[in-house]
Coordinates of C-alpha atoms in Angstrom, one line a residue:
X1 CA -31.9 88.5 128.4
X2 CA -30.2 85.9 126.0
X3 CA -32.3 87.2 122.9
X4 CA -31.9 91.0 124.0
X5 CA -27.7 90.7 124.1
X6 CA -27.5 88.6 120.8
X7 CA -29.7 91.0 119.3
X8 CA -27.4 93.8 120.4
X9 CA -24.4 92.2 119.1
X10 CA -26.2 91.5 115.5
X11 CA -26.6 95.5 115.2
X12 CA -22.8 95.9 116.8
X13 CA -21.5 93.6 114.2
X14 CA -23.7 94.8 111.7
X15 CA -22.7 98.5 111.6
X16 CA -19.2 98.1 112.2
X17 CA -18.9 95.6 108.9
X18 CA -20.8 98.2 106.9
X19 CA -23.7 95.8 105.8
X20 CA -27.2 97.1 105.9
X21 CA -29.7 94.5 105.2
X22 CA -32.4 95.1 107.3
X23 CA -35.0 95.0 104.9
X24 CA -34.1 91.1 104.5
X25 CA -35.3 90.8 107.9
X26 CA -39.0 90.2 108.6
X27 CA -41.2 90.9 112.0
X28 CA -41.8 86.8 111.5
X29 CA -38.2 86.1 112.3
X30 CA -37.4 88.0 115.4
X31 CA -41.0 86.4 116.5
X32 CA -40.1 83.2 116.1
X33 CA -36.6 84.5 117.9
X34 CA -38.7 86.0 121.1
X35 CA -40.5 82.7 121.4
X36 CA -37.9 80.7 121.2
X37 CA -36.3 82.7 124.4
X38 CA -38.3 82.5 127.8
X39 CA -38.4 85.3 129.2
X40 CA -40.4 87.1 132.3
X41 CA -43.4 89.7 131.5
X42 CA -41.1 93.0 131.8
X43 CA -38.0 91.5 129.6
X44 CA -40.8 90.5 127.1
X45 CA -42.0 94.4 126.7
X46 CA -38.0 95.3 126.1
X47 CA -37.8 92.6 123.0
X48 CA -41.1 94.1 121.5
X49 CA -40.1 97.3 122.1
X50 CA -36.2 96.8 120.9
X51 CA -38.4 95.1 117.9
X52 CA -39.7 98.4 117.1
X53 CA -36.9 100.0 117.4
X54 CA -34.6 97.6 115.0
X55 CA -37.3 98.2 112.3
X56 CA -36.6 101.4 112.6
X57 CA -32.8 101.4 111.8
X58 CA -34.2 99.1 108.7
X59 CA -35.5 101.9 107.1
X60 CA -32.7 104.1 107.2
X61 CA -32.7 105.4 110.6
X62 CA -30.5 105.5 113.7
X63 CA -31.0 103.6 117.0
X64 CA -30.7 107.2 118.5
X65 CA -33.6 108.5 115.9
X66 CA -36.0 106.1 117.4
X67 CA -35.4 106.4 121.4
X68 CA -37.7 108.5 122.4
X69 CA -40.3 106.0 120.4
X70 CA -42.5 104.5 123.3
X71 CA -43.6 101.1 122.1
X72 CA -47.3 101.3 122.5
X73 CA -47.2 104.5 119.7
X74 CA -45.5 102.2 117.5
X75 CA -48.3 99.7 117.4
X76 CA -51.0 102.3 117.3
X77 CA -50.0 105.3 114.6
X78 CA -49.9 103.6 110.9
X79 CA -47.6 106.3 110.3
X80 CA -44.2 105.3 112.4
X81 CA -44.7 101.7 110.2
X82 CA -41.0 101.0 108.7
X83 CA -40.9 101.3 105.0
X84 CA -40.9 97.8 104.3
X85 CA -44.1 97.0 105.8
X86 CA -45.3 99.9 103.4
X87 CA -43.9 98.4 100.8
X88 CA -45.1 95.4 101.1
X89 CA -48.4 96.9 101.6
X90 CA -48.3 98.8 98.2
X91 CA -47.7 95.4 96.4
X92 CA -50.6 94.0 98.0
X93 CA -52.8 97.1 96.6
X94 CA -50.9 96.8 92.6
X95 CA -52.8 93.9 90.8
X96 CA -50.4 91.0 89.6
X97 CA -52.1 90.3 86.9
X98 CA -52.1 94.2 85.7
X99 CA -48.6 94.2 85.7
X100 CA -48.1 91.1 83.9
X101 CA -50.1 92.2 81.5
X102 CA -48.5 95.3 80.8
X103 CA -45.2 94.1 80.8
X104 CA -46.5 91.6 78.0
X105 CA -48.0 94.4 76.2
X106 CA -44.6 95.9 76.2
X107 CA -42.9 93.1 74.8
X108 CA -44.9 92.9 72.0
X109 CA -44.4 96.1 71.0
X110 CA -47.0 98.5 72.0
X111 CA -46.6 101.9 73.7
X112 CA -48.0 102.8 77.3
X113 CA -50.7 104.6 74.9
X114 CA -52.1 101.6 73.2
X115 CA -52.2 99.9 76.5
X116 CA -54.0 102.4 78.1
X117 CA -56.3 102.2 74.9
X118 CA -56.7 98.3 75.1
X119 CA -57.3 98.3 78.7
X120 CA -60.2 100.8 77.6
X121 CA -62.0 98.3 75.0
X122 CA -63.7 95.8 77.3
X123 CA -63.2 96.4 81.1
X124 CA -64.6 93.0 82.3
X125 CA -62.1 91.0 79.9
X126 CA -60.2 88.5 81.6
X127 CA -56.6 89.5 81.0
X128 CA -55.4 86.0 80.0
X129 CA -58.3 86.3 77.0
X130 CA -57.0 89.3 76.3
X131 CA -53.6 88.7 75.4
X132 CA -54.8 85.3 73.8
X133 CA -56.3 87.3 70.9
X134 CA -54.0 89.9 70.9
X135 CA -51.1 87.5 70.6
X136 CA -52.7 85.5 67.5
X137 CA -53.6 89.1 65.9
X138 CA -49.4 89.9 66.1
X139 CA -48.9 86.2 65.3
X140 CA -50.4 86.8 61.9
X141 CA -48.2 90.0 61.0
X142 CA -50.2 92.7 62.3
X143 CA -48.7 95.7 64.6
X144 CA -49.4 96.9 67.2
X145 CA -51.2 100.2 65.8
X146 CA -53.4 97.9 63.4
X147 CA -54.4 95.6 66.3
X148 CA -55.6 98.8 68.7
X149 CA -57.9 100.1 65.5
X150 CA -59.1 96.8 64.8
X151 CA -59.9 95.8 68.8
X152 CA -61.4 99.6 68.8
X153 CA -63.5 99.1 65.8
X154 CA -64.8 95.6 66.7
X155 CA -64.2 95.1 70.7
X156 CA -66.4 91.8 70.2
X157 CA -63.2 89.9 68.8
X158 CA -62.0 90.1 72.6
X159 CA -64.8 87.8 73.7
X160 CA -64.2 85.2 70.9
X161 CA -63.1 81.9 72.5
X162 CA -59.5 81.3 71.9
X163 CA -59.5 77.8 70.1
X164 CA -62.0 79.7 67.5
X165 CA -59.6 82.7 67.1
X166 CA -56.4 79.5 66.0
X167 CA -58.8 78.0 63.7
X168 CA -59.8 81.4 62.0
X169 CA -56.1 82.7 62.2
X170 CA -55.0 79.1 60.8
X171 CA -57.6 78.6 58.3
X172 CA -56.3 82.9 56.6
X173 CA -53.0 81.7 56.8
X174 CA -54.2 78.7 54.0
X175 CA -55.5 81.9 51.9
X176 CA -52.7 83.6 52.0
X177 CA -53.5 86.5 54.3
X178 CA -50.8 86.1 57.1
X179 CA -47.2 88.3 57.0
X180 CA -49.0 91.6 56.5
X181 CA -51.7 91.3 54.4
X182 CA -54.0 91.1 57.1
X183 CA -53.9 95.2 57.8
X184 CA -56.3 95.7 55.5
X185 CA -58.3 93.1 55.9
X186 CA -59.5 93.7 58.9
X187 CA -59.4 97.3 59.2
X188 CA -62.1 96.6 56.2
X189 CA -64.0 93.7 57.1
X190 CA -62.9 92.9 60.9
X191 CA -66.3 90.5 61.3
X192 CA -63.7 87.9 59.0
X193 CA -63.1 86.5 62.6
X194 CA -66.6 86.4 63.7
X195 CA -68.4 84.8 60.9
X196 CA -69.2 81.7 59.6
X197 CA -66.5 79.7 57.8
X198 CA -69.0 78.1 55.6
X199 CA -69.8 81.6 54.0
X200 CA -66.2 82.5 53.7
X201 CA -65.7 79.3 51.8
X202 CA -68.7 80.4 49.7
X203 CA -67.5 83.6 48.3
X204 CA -63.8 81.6 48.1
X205 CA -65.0 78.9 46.3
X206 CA -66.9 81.5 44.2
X207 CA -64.4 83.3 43.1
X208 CA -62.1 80.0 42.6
X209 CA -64.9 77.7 40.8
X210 CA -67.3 80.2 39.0
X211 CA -65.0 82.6 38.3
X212 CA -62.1 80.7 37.5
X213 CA -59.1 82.8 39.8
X214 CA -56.1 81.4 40.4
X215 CA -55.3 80.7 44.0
X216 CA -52.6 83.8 44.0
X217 CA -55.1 86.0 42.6
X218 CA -58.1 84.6 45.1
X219 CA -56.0 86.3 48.0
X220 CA -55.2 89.4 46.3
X221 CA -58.6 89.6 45.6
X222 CA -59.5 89.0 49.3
X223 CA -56.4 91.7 50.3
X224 CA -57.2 94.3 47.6
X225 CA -61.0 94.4 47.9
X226 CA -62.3 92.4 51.4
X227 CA -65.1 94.2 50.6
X228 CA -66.3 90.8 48.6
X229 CA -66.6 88.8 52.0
X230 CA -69.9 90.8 52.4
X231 CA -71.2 90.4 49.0
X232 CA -74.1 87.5 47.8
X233 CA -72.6 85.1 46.0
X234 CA -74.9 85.2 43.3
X235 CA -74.4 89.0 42.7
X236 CA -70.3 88.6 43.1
X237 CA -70.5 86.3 40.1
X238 CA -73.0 88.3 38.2
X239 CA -70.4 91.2 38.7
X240 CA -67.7 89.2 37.3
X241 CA -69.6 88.3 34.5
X242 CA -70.6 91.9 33.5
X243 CA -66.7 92.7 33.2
X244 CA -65.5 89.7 31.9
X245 CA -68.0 89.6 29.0
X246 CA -69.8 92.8 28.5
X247 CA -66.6 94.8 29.4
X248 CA -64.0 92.1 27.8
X249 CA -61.9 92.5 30.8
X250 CA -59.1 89.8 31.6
X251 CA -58.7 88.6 35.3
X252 CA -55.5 90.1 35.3
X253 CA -56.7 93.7 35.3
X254 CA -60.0 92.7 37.3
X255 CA -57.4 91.9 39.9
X256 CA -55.4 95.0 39.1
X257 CA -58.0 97.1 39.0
X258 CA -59.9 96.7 42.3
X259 CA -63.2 96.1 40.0
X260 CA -64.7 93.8 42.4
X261 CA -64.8 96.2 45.2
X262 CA -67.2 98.6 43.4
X263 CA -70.8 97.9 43.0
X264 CA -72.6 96.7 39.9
X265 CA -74.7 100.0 39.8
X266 CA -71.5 102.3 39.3
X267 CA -70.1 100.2 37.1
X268 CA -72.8 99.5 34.6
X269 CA -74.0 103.3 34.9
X270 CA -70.2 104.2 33.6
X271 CA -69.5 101.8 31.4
X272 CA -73.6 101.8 29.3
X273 CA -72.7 105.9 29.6
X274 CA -69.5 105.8 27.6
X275 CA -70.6 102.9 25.4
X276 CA -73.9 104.8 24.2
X277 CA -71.2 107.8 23.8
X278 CA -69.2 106.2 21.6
X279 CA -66.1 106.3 23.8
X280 CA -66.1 102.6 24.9
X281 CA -66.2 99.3 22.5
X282 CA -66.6 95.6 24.0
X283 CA -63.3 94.2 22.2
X284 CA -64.1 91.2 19.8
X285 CA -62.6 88.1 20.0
X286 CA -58.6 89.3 19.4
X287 CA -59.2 91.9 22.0
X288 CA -59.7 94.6 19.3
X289 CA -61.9 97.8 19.5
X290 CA -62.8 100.1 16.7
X291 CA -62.2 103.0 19.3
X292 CA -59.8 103.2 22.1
X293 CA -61.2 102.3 25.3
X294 CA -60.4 104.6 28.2
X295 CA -58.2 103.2 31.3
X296 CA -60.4 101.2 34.2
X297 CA -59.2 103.5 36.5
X298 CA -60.3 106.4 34.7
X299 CA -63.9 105.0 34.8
X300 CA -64.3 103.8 38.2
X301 CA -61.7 105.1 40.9
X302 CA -62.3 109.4 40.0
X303 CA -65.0 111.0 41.4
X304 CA -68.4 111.7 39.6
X305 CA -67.4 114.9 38.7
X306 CA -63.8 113.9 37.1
X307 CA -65.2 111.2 35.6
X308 CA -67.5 113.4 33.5
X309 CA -65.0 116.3 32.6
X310 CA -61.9 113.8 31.8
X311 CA -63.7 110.5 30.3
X312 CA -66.8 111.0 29.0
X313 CA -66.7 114.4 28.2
X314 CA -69.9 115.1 29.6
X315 CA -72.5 117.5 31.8
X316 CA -73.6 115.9 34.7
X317 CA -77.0 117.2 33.6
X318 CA -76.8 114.4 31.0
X319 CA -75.6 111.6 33.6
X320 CA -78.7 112.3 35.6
X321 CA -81.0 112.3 32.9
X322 CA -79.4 109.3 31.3
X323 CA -79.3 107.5 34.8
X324 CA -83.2 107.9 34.9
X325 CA -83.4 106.2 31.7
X326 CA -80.9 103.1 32.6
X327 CA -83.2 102.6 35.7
X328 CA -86.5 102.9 33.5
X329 CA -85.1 99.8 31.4
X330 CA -84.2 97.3 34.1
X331 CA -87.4 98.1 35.6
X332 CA -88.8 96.7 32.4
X333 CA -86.4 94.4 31.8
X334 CA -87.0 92.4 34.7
X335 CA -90.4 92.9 33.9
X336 CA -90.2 90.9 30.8
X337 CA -87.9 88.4 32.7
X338 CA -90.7 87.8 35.0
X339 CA -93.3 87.9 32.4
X340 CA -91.4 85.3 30.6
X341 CA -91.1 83.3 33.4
X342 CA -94.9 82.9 34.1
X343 CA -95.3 82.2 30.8
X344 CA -93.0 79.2 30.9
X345 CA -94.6 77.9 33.8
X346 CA -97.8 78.1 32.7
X347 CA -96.8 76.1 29.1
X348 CA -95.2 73.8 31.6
X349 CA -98.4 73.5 33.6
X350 CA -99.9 72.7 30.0
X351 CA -98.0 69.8 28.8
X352 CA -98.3 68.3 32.0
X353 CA -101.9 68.5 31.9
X354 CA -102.6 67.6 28.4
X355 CA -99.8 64.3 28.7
X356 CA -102.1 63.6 31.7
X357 CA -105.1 63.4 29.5
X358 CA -103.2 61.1 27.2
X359 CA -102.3 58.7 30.0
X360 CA -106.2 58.5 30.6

């Protein structure tokens, strides 16, 4: 009866000092307590059922709420279970690692929408991967809206491995395309994570070596127009080549213009177009023409249909009669190419053949 009257004096002292913190006591304590206090079988029952009955009063009730409480009923309806038993049941339901993730989410910006959206993207991700990528993605300027389209678009950059993801983010920063300039980037070309290095070095070095860009204008290049990432290398320098010499346009305004991001069919369609119309001269040495040339932009960012009332002056009947033709003289222009070709291989052939003969 020890345990039963210290009990009763905790609640005594307990309500008349105004302090109500039940909740800080667990079923493991007054346990230990009953234990500790022998006791015979009947004075046993009281201490379980004056057990019951304290948990009771730590919800919020009343000793007198819970008398008519029979201890066998509170150990067999879930229902008369004190609210912090509940509650600690609930946190054992909520996933840890969902709330930690959310709350990161949250701290880096983005709204109970775009987590509900990431969460979406790849079910089986481990959360830890997860905010791995995310984290480098915002570490390189991006926001949070960005980042959502981007994992949405291509939800295979979640399963890159992390130390792949540093070396990628690292090696853009070197180009220039960190602080912001990424948006664009990867809204465009989002597989710049997942390919090889080696063949963005290519196009880089490209555009550097062959083409002769500065290193400022190599990343607006890569920011303007990402498009180029995709291109062969062969055919990006071919295109550069076109405008550079057959157009006379400077790197400046190749830059400025976005010509890269356009392909070589469009532009050599326009451009021949204009130049058999009159209305376009390839500028000689001084950068002089005979006629002035129309803006770049008024060539290649209107539409078909603007292009031919505005610039050339034309009927779209005469663009598609005229695009026939362009296509007829490739054809047979490369045939040439590759009859010239087999022609050199064969005198080739020849003078190995007849120095042979010599030798004999």
């Amino acid at each position: 009866m020890n345990a039963v009257r210290w009990i009763w004096r905790l609640v005594r002292d307990t309500e008349f000092s105004g302090v109500f913190d039940w909740h800080r006591l667990t079923p493991l304590t007054w346990a230990l307590l009953a234990r500790q206090t022998p006791q015979p079988a009947g004075q046993k029952r009281t201490a379980a059922f004056l057990l019951c009955k304290l948990m009771t009063v730590s919800s919020g009730g009343g000793l007198e709420e819970s008398s008519f409480v029979e201890p066998p009923k509170c150990a067999q309806k879930p229902e008369h279970r004190t609210g912090l038993i509940q509650c600690l049941l609930e946190k054992q339901r909520t996933p840890v690692w969902q709330e930690n993730f959310v709350r990161s989410l949250r701290d880096m910006g983005f709204s109970d929408v775009h987590v509900n959206e990431l969460l979406s993207i790849q079910p089986g991700t481990h959360p830890q991967q997860m905010l791995d990528i995310i984290s480098e993605l915002i570490l390189l300027g991006l926001n949070p809206e960005p980042v959502c389209v981007a994992l949405k678009k291509s939800p295979q950059l979640l399963k890159l491995p992390v130390m792949q993801m540093k070396k990628r983010s690292s090696y853009l920063r070197k180009l220039g395309l960190g602080e912001g300039k990424l948006k664009r980037v990867l809204y465009c070309c989002p597989e710049i994570f997942t390919m090889r290095q080696r063949d963005i070095e290519v196009i880089v070095g490209v555009l550097k070596e062959k083409c002769l860009f500065t290193v400022k204008q190599v990343t607006e290049i890569l920011h303007r127009c990402p498009y180029v990432l995709r291109e062969d290398p062969g055919e990006l320098e071919y295109k550069f080549q076109y405008a550079y010499f057959r157009m006379g346009i400077k790197h400046v305004d190749i830059v400025k213009t976005d010509l890269l991001q356009y392909s070589m069919t469009k532009t050599k369609q326009r451009h021949v177009f204009l130049e058999r119309l009159g209305r376009y001269q390839t500028p000689d040495k001084k950068g002089q023409t005979q006629v002035p040339n129309p803006l770049l932009k008024d060539i290649l960012r209107v539409s078909e249909a603007e292009f031919l009332a505005r610039t050339a002056v034309s009927s779209a009947e005469e663009f598609e009669v005229f695009k026939k033709l362009l296509a007829r003289e490739e054809e047979e222009s490369e045939g040439c190419m590759a009859d010239d070709e087999s022609l050199d291989e064969e005198e080739e052939e020849d003078r190995e053949e007849e120095e042979d003969r010599e030798e004999e």
